[in-house]
Amino acid sequence: MAITNGLDPKQLPKHVGIIMDGNGRWAKKRGLPRVAGHKEGAKTVKMIVRTSGELGIQVLSLYAFSTENWQRPQEEVRYLMGLLTEYLISELDELMAEDVKIKAIGDLNALPGRVLKILENAMEKTAYNKGLTLNLALSYGGRDELIRSTRKIALEIKSTNLTCEEINEALIRAYLDTKDQPDPDLIIRTSGEMRLSNFLLFQGAYAELWFTNTLWPDFTKDEYLKALLEYSKRTRRFGKA
Ligand code: IPE
Ligand code: IPE
Ligand code: MG
């Protein structure tokens, strides 16, 4: 583990969320089609996953495809789904070797059948790994997650002896896609946009936010370490005095 860069392992976030933005603009700047940016962005994903595992981060949530992203041109959606399956197939051996556990958050039923099958296979194969948990946010939206969990709770009330009075924060958490995972401590967004775009709305209530103008394909390990270092120096108060 040759990467410390002055980072105190005790001050690292347990859970990092990343809004990987700017692939399209990266390509446009080069006169390339948007999908070329997605392809290049996949290289950054590999580096970030490896680095996060090496650092001992527990959970990394990567916002790969939002519920709103379905509104993009069909060709781009298809390309992104292809990249995802390619990643899950070609990286599986390395992810196993790195002890990474793959999970997915989002409305997985909205994914094409072939993609879901490959994803399920990757999740099954890596289910007993003990290193980094890699949450792929796919067809994910924080609002959609709350709608889906509310429906599940309502169904429980209707069909079991669960009562409305028993709904509390812990119960709601148990129905979220991130069940049993710590909240994100740090949310990073690349490309200069300063918004959450529907990412981890409930869980990110007290996340530290970190923004950079760097476009996702240009995001480097050094910059990631810089974000982690800055995070480690922040004072988190959670509303307390
Ligand atoms: C992020 O890059 C990747 C996804 C949202 C899937 P964009 O495709 O949003 O790139 P920009 O924001 O148009 O540059
Ligand atoms: C957020 O980026 C979603 C992902 C990174 C997957 P977008 O590019 O879709 O977000 P907006 O449209 O700029 O808010
Ligand atoms: Mg974008």
PDB file of C-alpha atoms and ligand atoms in Angstrom:
ATOM      1  CA  MET A   1       0.000   0.000   0.000  1.00  0.00           C
ATOM      2  CA  ALA A   2       2.256   2.747  -1.246  1.00  0.00           C
ATOM      3  CA  ILE A   3      -0.342   5.461  -1.163  1.00  0.00           C
ATOM      4  CA  THR A   4      -0.739   7.456   1.986  1.00  0.00           C
ATOM      5  CA  ASN A   5       0.076  10.968   0.867  1.00  0.00           C
ATOM      6  CA  GLY A   6      -0.170  12.241   4.422  1.00  0.00           C
ATOM      7  CA  LEU A   7      -3.552  10.562   4.811  1.00  0.00           C
ATOM      8  CA  ASP A   8      -4.374   9.259   8.265  1.00  0.00           C
ATOM      9  CA  PRO A   9      -6.146   5.933   7.761  1.00  0.00           C
ATOM     10  CA  LYS A  10      -8.299   6.695  10.809  1.00  0.00           C
ATOM     11  CA  GLN A  11      -9.591   9.886   9.168  1.00  0.00           C
ATOM     12  CA  LEU A  12     -10.714   8.218   5.973  1.00  0.00           C
ATOM     13  CA  PRO A  13     -14.379   8.140   5.066  1.00  0.00           C
ATOM     14  CA  LYS A  14     -16.029   4.760   5.527  1.00  0.00           C
ATOM     15  CA  HIS A  15     -18.274   5.377   2.565  1.00  0.00           C
ATOM     16  CA  VAL A  16     -17.423   7.509  -0.472  1.00  0.00           C
ATOM     17  CA  GLY A  17     -20.021   8.361  -3.107  1.00  0.00           C
ATOM     18  CA  ILE A  18     -18.958   9.680  -6.493  1.00  0.00           C
ATOM     19  CA  ILE A  19     -21.077  11.467  -9.075  1.00  0.00           C
ATOM     20  CA  MET A  20     -18.959  10.689 -12.106  1.00  0.00           C
ATOM     21  CA  ASP A  21     -19.828  13.585 -14.385  1.00  0.00           C
ATOM     22  CA  GLY A  22     -18.333  15.220 -17.450  1.00  0.00           C
ATOM     23  CA  ASN A  23     -17.775  12.366 -19.883  1.00  0.00           C
ATOM     24  CA  GLY A  24     -19.772  14.044 -22.637  1.00  0.00           C
ATOM     25  CA  ARG A  25     -17.924  17.341 -22.288  1.00  0.00           C
ATOM     26  CA  TRP A  26     -14.582  15.528 -22.245  1.00  0.00           C
ATOM     27  CA  ALA A  27     -15.434  14.018 -25.623  1.00  0.00           C
ATOM     28  CA  LYS A  28     -16.906  17.207 -27.051  1.00  0.00           C
ATOM     29  CA  LYS A  29     -13.709  19.108 -26.270  1.00  0.00           C
ATOM     30  CA  ARG A  30     -11.888  16.617 -28.466  1.00  0.00           C
ATOM     31  CA  GLY A  31     -14.424  16.590 -31.251  1.00  0.00           C
ATOM     32  CA  LEU A  32     -15.378  13.016 -30.367  1.00  0.00           C
ATOM     33  CA  PRO A  33     -18.825  11.468 -29.903  1.00  0.00           C
ATOM     34  CA  ARG A  34     -20.141  11.488 -26.308  1.00  0.00           C
ATOM     35  CA  VAL A  35     -19.680   7.738 -25.998  1.00  0.00           C
ATOM     36  CA  ALA A  36     -15.913   8.152 -26.401  1.00  0.00           C
ATOM     37  CA  GLY A  37     -16.054  10.066 -23.109  1.00  0.00           C
ATOM     38  CA  HIS A  38     -17.882   7.212 -21.426  1.00  0.00           C
ATOM     39  CA  LYS A  39     -15.270   4.769 -22.666  1.00  0.00           C
ATOM     40  CA  GLU A  40     -12.473   6.914 -21.279  1.00  0.00           C
ATOM     41  CA  GLY A  41     -14.400   7.397 -18.034  1.00  0.00           C
ATOM     42  CA  ALA A  42     -14.460   3.634 -17.514  1.00  0.00           C
ATOM     43  CA  LYS A  43     -10.661   3.762 -17.115  1.00  0.00           C
ATOM     44  CA  THR A  44     -11.064   6.235 -14.264  1.00  0.00           C
ATOM     45  CA  VAL A  45     -13.562   3.858 -12.660  1.00  0.00           C
ATOM     46  CA  LYS A  46     -11.005   1.056 -12.616  1.00  0.00           C
ATOM     47  CA  MET A  47      -8.385   3.272 -11.006  1.00  0.00           C
ATOM     48  CA  ILE A  48     -10.781   4.620  -8.369  1.00  0.00           C
ATOM     49  CA  VAL A  49     -12.017   1.142  -7.432  1.00  0.00           C
ATOM     50  CA  ARG A  50      -8.454  -0.146  -7.096  1.00  0.00           C
ATOM     51  CA  THR A  51      -7.321   2.872  -5.080  1.00  0.00           C
ATOM     52  CA  SER A  52     -10.346   2.740  -2.770  1.00  0.00           C
ATOM     53  CA  GLY A  53      -9.704  -0.923  -2.055  1.00  0.00           C
ATOM     54  CA  GLU A  54      -6.027  -0.298  -1.357  1.00  0.00           C
ATOM     55  CA  LEU A  55      -6.888   2.500   1.045  1.00  0.00           C
ATOM     56  CA  GLY A  56      -9.247   0.260   2.980  1.00  0.00           C
ATOM     57  CA  ILE A  57     -12.385   2.264   2.272  1.00  0.00           C
ATOM     58  CA  GLN A  58     -15.434   0.160   3.191  1.00  0.00           C
ATOM     59  CA  VAL A  59     -17.982   1.300   0.645  1.00  0.00           C
ATOM     60  CA  LEU A  60     -17.654   3.106  -2.681  1.00  0.00           C
ATOM     61  CA  SER A  61     -20.883   4.133  -4.404  1.00  0.00           C
ATOM     62  CA  LEU A  62     -20.474   5.084  -8.028  1.00  0.00           C
ATOM     63  CA  TYR A  63     -23.314   6.936  -9.710  1.00  0.00           C
ATOM     64  CA  ALA A  64     -23.178   5.236 -13.092  1.00  0.00           C
ATOM     65  CA  PHE A  65     -26.699   5.708 -14.443  1.00  0.00           C
ATOM     66  CA  SER A  66     -29.585   7.728 -13.029  1.00  0.00           C
ATOM     67  CA  THR A  67     -33.326   7.190 -13.373  1.00  0.00           C
ATOM     68  CA  GLU A  68     -33.282  10.382 -15.454  1.00  0.00           C
ATOM     69  CA  ASN A  69     -30.522   9.114 -17.741  1.00  0.00           C
ATOM     70  CA  TRP A  70     -33.066   6.850 -19.484  1.00  0.00           C
ATOM     71  CA  GLN A  71     -34.157  10.019 -21.277  1.00  0.00           C
ATOM     72  CA  ARG A  72     -30.870  10.192 -23.179  1.00  0.00           C
ATOM     73  CA  PRO A  73     -30.686   9.091 -26.820  1.00  0.00           C
ATOM     74  CA  GLN A  74     -31.226   5.357 -27.175  1.00  0.00           C
ATOM     75  CA  GLU A  75     -27.817   4.900 -28.749  1.00  0.00           C
ATOM     76  CA  GLU A  76     -26.070   6.455 -25.742  1.00  0.00           C
ATOM     77  CA  VAL A  77     -28.119   4.395 -23.272  1.00  0.00           C
ATOM     78  CA  ARG A  78     -27.268   1.240 -25.176  1.00  0.00           C
ATOM     79  CA  TYR A  79     -23.589   2.130 -25.176  1.00  0.00           C
ATOM     80  CA  LEU A  80     -23.591   2.762 -21.423  1.00  0.00           C
ATOM     81  CA  MET A  81     -25.287  -0.590 -20.772  1.00  0.00           C
ATOM     82  CA  GLY A  82     -22.689  -2.241 -23.005  1.00  0.00           C
ATOM     83  CA  LEU A  83     -19.841  -0.593 -21.111  1.00  0.00           C
ATOM     84  CA  LEU A  84     -21.301  -1.785 -17.836  1.00  0.00           C
ATOM     85  CA  THR A  85     -21.535  -5.395 -18.955  1.00  0.00           C
ATOM     86  CA  GLU A  86     -18.064  -5.220 -20.455  1.00  0.00           C
ATOM     87  CA  TYR A  87     -16.731  -3.922 -17.143  1.00  0.00           C
ATOM     88  CA  LEU A  88     -18.483  -6.623 -15.131  1.00  0.00           C
ATOM     89  CA  ILE A  89     -17.178  -9.358 -17.396  1.00  0.00           C
ATOM     90  CA  SER A  90     -13.636  -8.218 -18.089  1.00  0.00           C
ATOM     91  CA  GLU A  91     -12.898  -6.965 -14.565  1.00  0.00           C
ATOM     92  CA  LEU A  92     -14.437  -9.818 -12.604  1.00  0.00           C
ATOM     93  CA  ASP A  93     -11.171 -11.718 -12.094  1.00  0.00           C
ATOM     94  CA  GLU A  94      -9.385  -8.617 -10.930  1.00  0.00           C
ATOM     95  CA  LEU A  95     -12.265  -7.627  -8.654  1.00  0.00           C
ATOM     96  CA  MET A  96     -12.147 -11.120  -7.141  1.00  0.00           C
ATOM     97  CA  ALA A  97      -8.378 -10.825  -6.664  1.00  0.00           C
ATOM     98  CA  GLU A  98      -8.876  -7.436  -4.997  1.00  0.00           C
ATOM     99  CA  ASP A  99     -11.559  -8.923  -2.707  1.00  0.00           C
ATOM    100  CA  VAL A 100     -14.191  -6.443  -3.961  1.00  0.00           C
ATOM    101  CA  LYS A 101     -17.848  -7.168  -3.278  1.00  0.00           C
ATOM    102  CA  ILE A 102     -20.121  -5.904  -6.016  1.00  0.00           C
ATOM    103  CA  LYS A 103     -23.535  -4.597  -5.108  1.00  0.00           C
ATOM    104  CA  ALA A 104     -26.033  -2.535  -7.009  1.00  0.00           C
ATOM    105  CA  ILE A 105     -28.449   0.144  -5.901  1.00  0.00           C
ATOM    106  CA  GLY A 106     -31.320   1.405  -7.998  1.00  0.00           C
ATOM    107  CA  ASP A 107     -34.346   0.075  -9.817  1.00  0.00           C
ATOM    108  CA  LEU A 108     -32.599  -2.976 -11.204  1.00  0.00           C
ATOM    109  CA  ASN A 109     -35.790  -4.286 -12.793  1.00  0.00           C
ATOM    110  CA  ALA A 110     -35.546  -1.435 -15.277  1.00  0.00           C
ATOM    111  CA  LEU A 111     -32.263  -2.802 -16.638  1.00  0.00           C
ATOM    112  CA  PRO A 112     -32.251  -4.873 -19.839  1.00  0.00           C
ATOM    113  CA  GLY A 113     -32.460  -8.604 -19.033  1.00  0.00           C
ATOM    114  CA  ARG A 114     -28.967  -9.395 -20.303  1.00  0.00           C
ATOM    115  CA  VAL A 115     -27.408  -6.620 -18.226  1.00  0.00           C
ATOM    116  CA  LEU A 116     -29.268  -7.747 -15.108  1.00  0.00           C
ATOM    117  CA  LYS A 117     -28.099 -11.325 -15.610  1.00  0.00           C
ATOM    118  CA  ILE A 118     -24.461 -10.304 -15.894  1.00  0.00           C
ATOM    119  CA  LEU A 119     -24.816  -8.017 -12.901  1.00  0.00           C
ATOM    120  CA  GLU A 120     -26.417 -10.758 -10.808  1.00  0.00           C
ATOM    121  CA  ASN A 121     -23.632 -13.128 -11.746  1.00  0.00           C
ATOM    122  CA  ALA A 122     -20.997 -10.588 -10.659  1.00  0.00           C
ATOM    123  CA  MET A 123     -22.828  -9.948  -7.381  1.00  0.00           C
ATOM    124  CA  GLU A 124     -23.146 -13.673  -6.680  1.00  0.00           C
ATOM    125  CA  LYS A 125     -19.504 -14.412  -7.472  1.00  0.00           C
ATOM    126  CA  THR A 126     -18.226 -11.602  -5.265  1.00  0.00           C
ATOM    127  CA  ALA A 127     -20.812 -11.928  -2.485  1.00  0.00           C
ATOM    128  CA  TYR A 128     -18.380 -13.422   0.033  1.00  0.00           C
ATOM    129  CA  ASN A 129     -15.523 -11.023  -0.623  1.00  0.00           C
ATOM    130  CA  LYS A 130     -14.456  -9.041   2.398  1.00  0.00           C
ATOM    131  CA  GLY A 131     -12.754  -5.967   0.957  1.00  0.00           C
ATOM    132  CA  LEU A 132     -14.300  -2.901  -0.607  1.00  0.00           C
ATOM    133  CA  THR A 133     -18.047  -2.965  -1.248  1.00  0.00           C
ATOM    134  CA  LEU A 134     -18.613  -1.449  -4.662  1.00  0.00           C
ATOM    135  CA  ASN A 135     -22.141  -0.109  -4.967  1.00  0.00           C
ATOM    136  CA  LEU A 136     -22.988   0.515  -8.568  1.00  0.00           C
ATOM    137  CA  ALA A 137     -25.834   3.009  -8.755  1.00  0.00           C
ATOM    138  CA  LEU A 138     -27.752   1.827 -11.811  1.00  0.00           C
ATOM    139  CA  SER A 139     -31.082   3.227 -12.835  1.00  0.00           C
ATOM    140  CA  TYR A 140     -30.741   4.886  -9.450  1.00  0.00           C
ATOM    141  CA  GLY A 141     -32.596   7.915  -8.192  1.00  0.00           C
ATOM    142  CA  GLY A 142     -32.940   8.934  -4.563  1.00  0.00           C
ATOM    143  CA  ARG A 143     -36.584   9.797  -5.087  1.00  0.00           C
ATOM    144  CA  ASP A 144     -37.287   6.526  -6.841  1.00  0.00           C
ATOM    145  CA  GLU A 145     -35.559   4.655  -4.012  1.00  0.00           C
ATOM    146  CA  LEU A 146     -37.855   6.347  -1.489  1.00  0.00           C
ATOM    147  CA  ILE A 147     -40.912   5.548  -3.588  1.00  0.00           C
ATOM    148  CA  ARG A 148     -39.914   1.893  -3.894  1.00  0.00           C
ATOM    149  CA  SER A 149     -39.170   1.591  -0.182  1.00  0.00           C
ATOM    150  CA  THR A 150     -42.416   3.324   0.793  1.00  0.00           C
ATOM    151  CA  ARG A 151     -44.338   0.857  -1.335  1.00  0.00           C
ATOM    152  CA  LYS A 152     -42.586  -2.077   0.311  1.00  0.00           C
ATOM    153  CA  ILE A 153     -43.359  -0.708   3.783  1.00  0.00           C
ATOM    154  CA  ALA A 154     -46.999  -0.119   2.852  1.00  0.00           C
ATOM    155  CA  LEU A 155     -47.246  -3.679   1.599  1.00  0.00           C
ATOM    156  CA  GLU A 156     -45.751  -4.971   4.853  1.00  0.00           C
ATOM    157  CA  ILE A 157     -48.315  -3.035   6.869  1.00  0.00           C
ATOM    158  CA  LYS A 158     -51.090  -4.409   4.726  1.00  0.00           C
ATOM    159  CA  SER A 159     -49.942  -7.997   4.800  1.00  0.00           C
ATOM    160  CA  THR A 160     -48.191  -8.446   8.194  1.00  0.00           C
ATOM    161  CA  ASN A 161     -48.696  -7.112  11.704  1.00  0.00           C
ATOM    162  CA  LEU A 162     -46.323  -4.173  11.141  1.00  0.00           C
ATOM    163  CA  THR A 163     -48.030  -0.939  12.233  1.00  0.00           C
ATOM    164  CA  CYS A 164     -47.672   2.698  11.123  1.00  0.00           C
ATOM    165  CA  GLU A 165     -46.400   3.571  14.600  1.00  0.00           C
ATOM    166  CA  GLU A 166     -43.406   1.315  14.034  1.00  0.00           C
ATOM    167  CA  ILE A 167     -42.175   3.399  11.104  1.00  0.00           C
ATOM    168  CA  ASN A 168     -39.034   5.168  12.239  1.00  0.00           C
ATOM    169  CA  GLU A 169     -35.636   6.028  10.794  1.00  0.00           C
ATOM    170  CA  ALA A 170     -34.222   2.559  11.382  1.00  0.00           C
ATOM    171  CA  LEU A 171     -37.172   0.908   9.679  1.00  0.00           C
ATOM    172  CA  ILE A 172     -36.952   3.175   6.635  1.00  0.00           C
ATOM    173  CA  ARG A 173     -33.220   2.503   6.390  1.00  0.00           C
ATOM    174  CA  ALA A 174     -33.894  -1.216   6.334  1.00  0.00           C
ATOM    175  CA  TYR A 175     -35.938  -0.744   3.171  1.00  0.00           C
ATOM    176  CA  LEU A 176     -33.429   1.408   1.310  1.00  0.00           C
ATOM    177  CA  ASP A 177     -31.124  -0.036  -1.335  1.00  0.00           C
ATOM    178  CA  THR A 178     -28.168   0.705   0.963  1.00  0.00           C
ATOM    179  CA  LYS A 179     -29.581  -1.422   3.795  1.00  0.00           C
ATOM    180  CA  ASP A 180     -26.863  -2.316   6.336  1.00  0.00           C
ATOM    181  CA  GLN A 181     -24.369   0.137   4.846  1.00  0.00           C
ATOM    182  CA  PRO A 182     -23.043   3.274   6.522  1.00  0.00           C
ATOM    183  CA  ASP A 183     -24.188   6.627   5.126  1.00  0.00           C
ATOM    184  CA  PRO A 184     -21.827   8.260   2.647  1.00  0.00           C
ATOM    185  CA  ASP A 185     -19.353  10.419   4.569  1.00  0.00           C
ATOM    186  CA  LEU A 186     -18.062  12.101   1.459  1.00  0.00           C
ATOM    187  CA  ILE A 187     -19.718  12.759  -1.891  1.00  0.00           C
ATOM    188  CA  ILE A 188     -17.448  13.824  -4.736  1.00  0.00           C
ATOM    189  CA  ARG A 189     -18.748  15.325  -7.973  1.00  0.00           C
ATOM    190  CA  THR A 190     -16.584  16.025 -10.967  1.00  0.00           C
ATOM    191  CA  SER A 191     -17.126  18.372 -13.921  1.00  0.00           C
ATOM    192  CA  GLY A 192     -17.917  21.583 -12.055  1.00  0.00           C
ATOM    193  CA  GLU A 193     -21.624  20.944 -11.485  1.00  0.00           C
ATOM    194  CA  MET A 194     -22.612  21.589  -7.905  1.00  0.00           C
ATOM    195  CA  ARG A 195     -25.700  19.516  -7.399  1.00  0.00           C
ATOM    196  CA  LEU A 196     -26.709  16.057  -6.228  1.00  0.00           C
ATOM    197  CA  SER A 197     -28.818  15.145  -9.265  1.00  0.00           C
ATOM    198  CA  ASN A 198     -30.920  12.700  -7.207  1.00  0.00           C
ATOM    199  CA  PHE A 199     -27.966  10.818  -5.691  1.00  0.00           C
ATOM    200  CA  LEU A 200     -28.315   9.264  -2.208  1.00  0.00           C
ATOM    201  CA  LEU A 201     -30.801  11.888  -1.024  1.00  0.00           C
ATOM    202  CA  PHE A 202     -31.732  10.227   2.273  1.00  0.00           C
ATOM    203  CA  GLN A 203     -28.325   8.763   3.053  1.00  0.00           C
ATOM    204  CA  GLY A 204     -26.380  11.867   2.079  1.00  0.00           C
ATOM    205  CA  ALA A 205     -28.140  14.134   4.592  1.00  0.00           C
ATOM    206  CA  TYR A 206     -24.867  14.801   6.429  1.00  0.00           C
ATOM    207  CA  ALA A 207     -22.327  13.893   3.766  1.00  0.00           C
ATOM    208  CA  GLU A 208     -19.407  16.221   3.204  1.00  0.00           C
ATOM    209  CA  LEU A 209     -19.508  17.485  -0.375  1.00  0.00           C
ATOM    210  CA  TRP A 210     -16.440  17.954  -2.545  1.00  0.00           C
ATOM    211  CA  PHE A 211     -16.505  19.398  -6.036  1.00  0.00           C
ATOM    212  CA  THR A 212     -13.923  19.729  -8.770  1.00  0.00           C
ATOM    213  CA  ASN A 213     -13.994  21.183 -12.260  1.00  0.00           C
ATOM    214  CA  THR A 214     -12.055  18.180 -13.552  1.00  0.00           C
ATOM    215  CA  LEU A 215     -14.042  16.093 -16.016  1.00  0.00           C
ATOM    216  CA  TRP A 216     -14.458  12.461 -14.962  1.00  0.00           C
ATOM    217  CA  PRO A 217     -12.118  10.942 -17.596  1.00  0.00           C
ATOM    218  CA  ASP A 218      -9.387  13.347 -16.411  1.00  0.00           C
ATOM    219  CA  PHE A 219      -9.885  12.632 -12.703  1.00  0.00           C
ATOM    220  CA  THR A 220      -6.656  11.227 -11.273  1.00  0.00           C
ATOM    221  CA  LYS A 221      -5.576   9.252  -8.269  1.00  0.00           C
ATOM    222  CA  ASP A 222      -3.753  12.334  -6.970  1.00  0.00           C
ATOM    223  CA  GLU A 223      -6.924  14.357  -7.093  1.00  0.00           C
ATOM    224  CA  TYR A 224      -8.847  11.582  -5.357  1.00  0.00           C
ATOM    225  CA  LEU A 225      -6.250  11.547  -2.597  1.00  0.00           C
ATOM    226  CA  LYS A 226      -6.527  15.327  -2.376  1.00  0.00           C
ATOM    227  CA  ALA A 227     -10.295  15.055  -1.871  1.00  0.00           C
ATOM    228  CA  LEU A 228      -9.778  12.444   0.840  1.00  0.00           C
ATOM    229  CA  LEU A 229      -7.154  14.584   2.531  1.00  0.00           C
ATOM    230  CA  GLU A 230      -9.433  17.618   2.528  1.00  0.00           C
ATOM    231  CA  TYR A 231     -12.252  15.495   3.884  1.00  0.00           C
ATOM    232  CA  SER A 232     -10.017  14.294   6.699  1.00  0.00           C
ATOM    233  CA  LYS A 233      -9.519  17.900   7.812  1.00  0.00           C
ATOM    234  CA  ARG A 234     -13.183  18.839   7.923  1.00  0.00           C
ATOM    235  CA  THR A 235     -15.099  19.142  11.168  1.00  0.00           C
ATOM    236  CA  ARG A 236     -18.361  17.279  11.081  1.00  0.00           C
ATOM    237  CA  ARG A 237     -20.936  18.462  13.571  1.00  0.00           C
ATOM    238  CA  PHE A 238     -24.166  16.701  12.635  1.00  0.00           C
ATOM    239  CA  GLY A 239     -26.123  19.617  14.002  1.00  0.00           C
ATOM    240  CA  LYS A 240     -24.480  19.545  17.406  1.00  0.00           C
ATOM    241  CA  ALA A 241     -22.904  22.587  19.077  1.00  0.00           C
TER     242      ALA A 241
HETATM  243  C1  IPE B   1     -21.489  11.286 -16.782  1.00  0.00           C
HETATM  244  O1  IPE B   1     -21.112  12.061 -17.866  1.00  0.00           O
HETATM  245  C2  IPE B   1     -21.910   9.901 -17.172  1.00  0.00           C
HETATM  246  C3  IPE B   1     -23.349   9.653 -17.038  1.00  0.00           C
HETATM  247  C4  IPE B   1     -24.235  10.496 -16.600  1.00  0.00           C
HETATM  248  C5  IPE B   1     -23.811   8.359 -17.451  1.00  0.00           C
HETATM  249  P1  IPE B   1     -22.150  12.834 -18.756  1.00  0.00           P
HETATM  250  O2  IPE B   1     -22.557  11.944 -19.873  1.00  0.00           O
HETATM  251  O3  IPE B   1     -23.267  13.369 -17.946  1.00  0.00           O
HETATM  252  O4  IPE B   1     -21.249  13.999 -19.302  1.00  0.00           O
HETATM  253  P2  IPE B   1     -21.636  15.524 -19.491  1.00  0.00           P
HETATM  254  O5  IPE B   1     -22.194  15.995 -18.183  1.00  0.00           O
HETATM  255  O6  IPE B   1     -22.642  15.581 -20.576  1.00  0.00           O
HETATM  256  O7  IPE B   1     -20.356  16.191 -19.832  1.00  0.00           O
HETATM  257  C1  IPE B   2     -25.642  12.604 -12.812  1.00  0.00           C
HETATM  258  O1  IPE B   2     -25.112  13.222 -13.937  1.00  0.00           O
HETATM  259  C2  IPE B   2     -25.821  11.144 -13.059  1.00  0.00           C
HETATM  260  C3  IPE B   2     -24.606  10.363 -13.190  1.00  0.00           C
HETATM  261  C4  IPE B   2     -23.384  10.794 -13.023  1.00  0.00           C
HETATM  262  C5  IPE B   2     -24.808   8.977 -13.517  1.00  0.00           C
HETATM  263  P1  IPE B   2     -26.048  13.931 -15.020  1.00  0.00           P
HETATM  264  O2  IPE B   2     -25.143  14.474 -16.034  1.00  0.00           O
HETATM  265  O3  IPE B   2     -27.094  12.984 -15.468  1.00  0.00           O
HETATM  266  O4  IPE B   2     -26.745  15.066 -14.143  1.00  0.00           O
HETATM  267  P2  IPE B   2     -27.306  16.483 -14.550  1.00  0.00           P
HETATM  268  O5  IPE B   2     -28.297  16.260 -15.666  1.00  0.00           O
HETATM  269  O6  IPE B   2     -26.160  17.325 -14.988  1.00  0.00           O
HETATM  270  O7  IPE B   2     -27.938  17.013 -13.303  1.00  0.00           O
HETATM  271 MG    MG B   3     -23.535  15.125 -16.952  1.00  0.00          MG
END
